Amino acid sequence: MSSFHGPRRKAKAAPATVPVPTARAIVDCGVYVDGKRVPGHFTPQQAKIEASKSDSGFVWIGLHDPDSTQMNDIASTFELHPLAVEDAVEGRQRPKLERYGDMLFLVMRTVCYIDHDIDSISEIVETGDIMVFTGPKFAITVRHGEHTHLSSVRHKLERHPDQLKLGPTSVLHAVADHVVDTYVEVTEFIGGDIDEMEEEVFTPTSKVGLGSIYQLKREVVQLRSAVSPLAIPLAKLTTDPDLPIPTEIRRYMRDVADHHTSVSDHISYFDEALSGLVNAALAKISVQQNTDMRKISAWAAMAAVPTAIAGIYGMNFDHMWELHQVWGYPAVLGTMVVICLFLYRSFRRNGWL
C-alpha cells in the first residue's frame, strides 16, 4: 500500500534579534582620580584601564534600563556576581544590601509624586528602582524608570572632591542620600494632600467620595512598601564593621538613616490619619442617609393624608357623610390642604425638611 506525502514545509526561522550596543544603556562613564574627574570619554574597558593607573582612581558608570546582554557586558568587565546582575536586569526588587566578596550591591526603590486633583481616583505615587554596585575600583549605578535621574547627583558630587576622594562608596552614599531626599519630598506632597482632604471631609457641604480616600490610602501603602524595607540595609551600612566602608562614609550614612526614619514615621502617621478620614467619611455618609430618609418619610406622610381621604371617598357607598352636599367636595379638598400644611410646618420645625 503506497502513500503520498506532499512536499515538506520548511519551518520558519525565528527573526534574528539585533543586539543593542552597550553604549545605548550607558548614561555616563567617568574616571575619578584623587576626587577629580579625568578629562575625556571612555568605554567601560578603557575606563577600567585608566582607573587602574592610580591607587585612588575608580570608575563610575551610570546605566539606564539595561537588557541582559548589555548588563552581562558590563559584568564581564568588572567581574560582577551573576546573582546581582540578574537582579539588576529584572528590577522590581525589594530593597536590600548584599555582599559578594569585596563588592557591595544595594537595591533601592525610587518614588515620584504625580500631581492630581484631590477628588480624583488616579495614580499618585510612581515607583522605580536604583541598584548600586561598588567595588575597590568601580561604582556602577543601574536605574529603572523615567524618574529620579542621577545626573544631578554626579554633578553635585563632582563639586565636592573631598567626598569623591573617599572612593566608590562615596557614590553609594550620594545615591542613597538622593533617593531618601525624594522620599522626603513625596511625603511632603502627600501630607499636603491629606491636609486638604481633611479640610474637605470636615466641611459640611463638601462631597469628597470614599473612592479618593481609599486611593490615597492605597498609594500610602505602596509608598510604605517601597520605603520601609530600606531601613535594614541602611542600618547595616552604618553599624556593620565588616563591610568595606570608610569611617567617614559611615558618618554620612547615619544622617541618611535618620532622614529615612523620619520619613517612615510620617508614613505611619499618614496611614493612621487616612484610617480616621475613612471613618469620618463613613459617619458623614450615614448622617446624610439618615437626613435623606427623614425627608422621604416626611413627604410620604404628607402624601398619605390626601391618599387616605381620597381612598375613603372613592368607595362605592350611598350613605356617606357629606357625600351629597354641595359644599362637600371643596370641604374635603380644604381639609386635605390644611392637614398637609400642618404636617409640613411640623416637619420643618423639627428639622425633617
mmCIF file with all atom_site columns, C-alpha atoms in Angstrom, residues 113-119 124-125 185-203 208 212-221 223-224 263-278 280:
data_model
loop_
_atom_site.group_PDB
_atom_site.id
_atom_site.type_symbol
_atom_site.label_atom_id
_atom_site.label_alt_id
_atom_site.label_comp_id
_atom_site.label_asym_id
_atom_site.label_entity_id
_atom_site.label_seq_id
_atom_site.pdbx_PDB_ins_code
_atom_site.Cartn_x
_atom_site.Cartn_y
_atom_site.Cartn_z
_atom_site.occupancy
_atom_site.B_iso_or_equiv
_atom_site.pdbx_formal_charge
_atom_site.auth_seq_id
_atom_site.auth_comp_id
_atom_site.auth_asym_id
_atom_site.auth_atom_id
_atom_site.pdbx_PDB_model_num
ATOM 1  C CA . TYR A 1 113 ? 4.781   62.122 43.153 1.00 0.00 ? 113 TYR A CA 1
ATOM 2  C CA . ILE A 1 114 ? 2.230   62.645 40.365 1.00 0.00 ? 114 ILE A CA 1
ATOM 3  C CA . ASP A 1 115 ? 0.211   65.853 40.543 1.00 0.00 ? 115 ASP A CA 1
ATOM 4  C CA . HIS A 1 116 ? -3.560  65.226 40.670 1.00 0.00 ? 116 HIS A CA 1
ATOM 5  C CA . ASP A 1 117 ? -6.900  66.658 41.759 1.00 0.00 ? 117 ASP A CA 1
ATOM 6  C CA . ILE A 1 118 ? -7.878  65.958 45.346 1.00 0.00 ? 118 ILE A CA 1
ATOM 7  C CA . ASP A 1 119 ? -11.180 64.297 44.397 1.00 0.00 ? 119 ASP A CA 1
ATOM 8  C CA . ILE A 1 124 ? -0.424  59.335 42.910 1.00 0.00 ? 124 ILE A CA 1
ATOM 9  C CA . VAL A 1 125 ? 2.931   57.626 43.538 1.00 0.00 ? 125 VAL A CA 1
ATOM 10 C CA . GLU A 1 185 ? 9.690   65.416 49.033 1.00 0.00 ? 185 GLU A CA 1
ATOM 11 C CA . VAL A 1 186 ? 6.985   62.862 48.229 1.00 0.00 ? 186 VAL A CA 1
ATOM 12 C CA . THR A 1 187 ? 5.858   62.629 51.855 1.00 0.00 ? 187 THR A CA 1
ATOM 13 C CA . GLU A 1 188 ? 5.571   66.429 51.981 1.00 0.00 ? 188 GLU A CA 1
ATOM 14 C CA . PHE A 1 189 ? 3.307   66.406 48.921 1.00 0.00 ? 189 PHE A CA 1
ATOM 15 C CA . ILE A 1 190 ? 1.187   63.563 50.298 1.00 0.00 ? 190 ILE A CA 1
ATOM 16 C CA . GLY A 1 191 ? 0.974   65.342 53.650 1.00 0.00 ? 191 GLY A CA 1
ATOM 17 C CA . GLY A 1 192 ? -0.461  68.359 51.817 1.00 0.00 ? 192 GLY A CA 1
ATOM 18 C CA . ASP A 1 193 ? -2.982  66.103 50.072 1.00 0.00 ? 193 ASP A CA 1
ATOM 19 C CA . ILE A 1 194 ? -4.094  64.629 53.400 1.00 0.00 ? 194 ILE A CA 1
ATOM 20 C CA . ASP A 1 195 ? -4.452  68.080 54.983 1.00 0.00 ? 195 ASP A CA 1
ATOM 21 C CA . GLU A 1 196 ? -6.561  69.236 52.043 1.00 0.00 ? 196 GLU A CA 1
ATOM 22 C CA . MET A 1 197 ? -8.658  66.081 52.183 1.00 0.00 ? 197 MET A CA 1
ATOM 23 C CA . GLU A 1 198 ? -9.231  66.500 55.928 1.00 0.00 ? 198 GLU A CA 1
ATOM 24 C CA . GLU A 1 199 ? -10.483 70.025 55.328 1.00 0.00 ? 199 GLU A CA 1
ATOM 25 C CA . GLU A 1 200 ? -12.826 68.790 52.599 1.00 0.00 ? 200 GLU A CA 1
ATOM 26 C CA . VAL A 1 201 ? -14.173 65.870 54.626 1.00 0.00 ? 201 VAL A CA 1
ATOM 27 C CA . PHE A 1 202 ? -14.953 68.007 57.659 1.00 0.00 ? 202 PHE A CA 1
ATOM 28 C CA . THR A 1 203 ? -16.613 70.746 55.584 1.00 0.00 ? 203 THR A CA 1
ATOM 29 C CA . VAL A 1 208 ? -15.379 64.076 48.824 1.00 0.00 ? 208 VAL A CA 1
ATOM 30 C CA . SER A 1 212 ? -10.490 59.184 46.536 1.00 0.00 ? 212 SER A CA 1
ATOM 31 C CA . ILE A 1 213 ? -9.676  58.478 50.197 1.00 0.00 ? 213 ILE A CA 1
ATOM 32 C CA . TYR A 1 214 ? -9.197  54.769 49.512 1.00 0.00 ? 214 TYR A CA 1
ATOM 33 C CA . GLN A 1 215 ? -6.999  55.610 46.518 1.00 0.00 ? 215 GLN A CA 1
ATOM 34 C CA . LEU A 1 216 ? -4.763  57.852 48.616 1.00 0.00 ? 216 LEU A CA 1
ATOM 35 C CA . LYS A 1 217 ? -4.584  55.192 51.335 1.00 0.00 ? 217 LYS A CA 1
ATOM 36 C CA . ARG A 1 218 ? -3.563  52.590 48.740 1.00 0.00 ? 218 ARG A CA 1
ATOM 37 C CA . GLU A 1 219 ? -0.816  54.891 47.470 1.00 0.00 ? 219 GLU A CA 1
ATOM 38 C CA . VAL A 1 220 ? 0.437   55.406 51.035 1.00 0.00 ? 220 VAL A CA 1
ATOM 39 C CA . VAL A 1 221 ? 0.604   51.621 51.436 1.00 0.00 ? 221 VAL A CA 1
ATOM 40 C CA . LEU A 1 223 ? 4.900   54.177 49.425 1.00 0.00 ? 223 LEU A CA 1
ATOM 41 C CA . ARG A 1 224 ? 5.460   52.346 52.704 1.00 0.00 ? 224 ARG A CA 1
ATOM 42 C CA . VAL A 1 263 ? 10.063  59.522 56.541 1.00 0.00 ? 263 VAL A CA 1
ATOM 43 C CA . SER A 1 264 ? 8.898   56.166 57.935 1.00 0.00 ? 264 SER A CA 1
ATOM 44 C CA . ASP A 1 265 ? 7.344   57.947 60.917 1.00 0.00 ? 265 ASP A CA 1
ATOM 45 C CA . HIS A 1 266 ? 5.477   60.320 58.606 1.00 0.00 ? 266 HIS A CA 1
ATOM 46 C CA . ILE A 1 267 ? 4.155   57.420 56.542 1.00 0.00 ? 267 ILE A CA 1
ATOM 47 C CA . SER A 1 268 ? 2.851   55.699 59.683 1.00 0.00 ? 268 SER A CA 1
ATOM 48 C CA . TYR A 1 269 ? 1.064   58.924 60.633 1.00 0.00 ? 269 TYR A CA 1
ATOM 49 C CA . PHE A 1 270 ? -0.427  59.175 57.132 1.00 0.00 ? 270 PHE A CA 1
ATOM 50 C CA . ASP A 1 271 ? -1.842  55.673 57.424 1.00 0.00 ? 271 ASP A CA 1
ATOM 51 C CA . GLU A 1 272 ? -3.490  56.456 60.768 1.00 0.00 ? 272 GLU A CA 1
ATOM 52 C CA . ALA A 1 273 ? -4.816  59.807 59.519 1.00 0.00 ? 273 ALA A CA 1
ATOM 53 C CA . LEU A 1 274 ? -6.369  58.213 56.425 1.00 0.00 ? 274 LEU A CA 1
ATOM 54 C CA . SER A 1 275 ? -7.997  55.499 58.547 1.00 0.00 ? 275 SER A CA 1
ATOM 55 C CA . GLY A 1 276 ? -9.550  58.265 60.602 1.00 0.00 ? 276 GLY A CA 1
ATOM 56 C CA . LEU A 1 277 ? -10.709 60.021 57.421 1.00 0.00 ? 277 LEU A CA 1
ATOM 57 C CA . VAL A 1 278 ? -12.360 56.820 56.208 1.00 0.00 ? 278 VAL A CA 1
ATOM 58 C CA . ALA A 1 280 ? -15.255 60.215 59.341 1.00 0.00 ? 280 ALA A CA 1
#
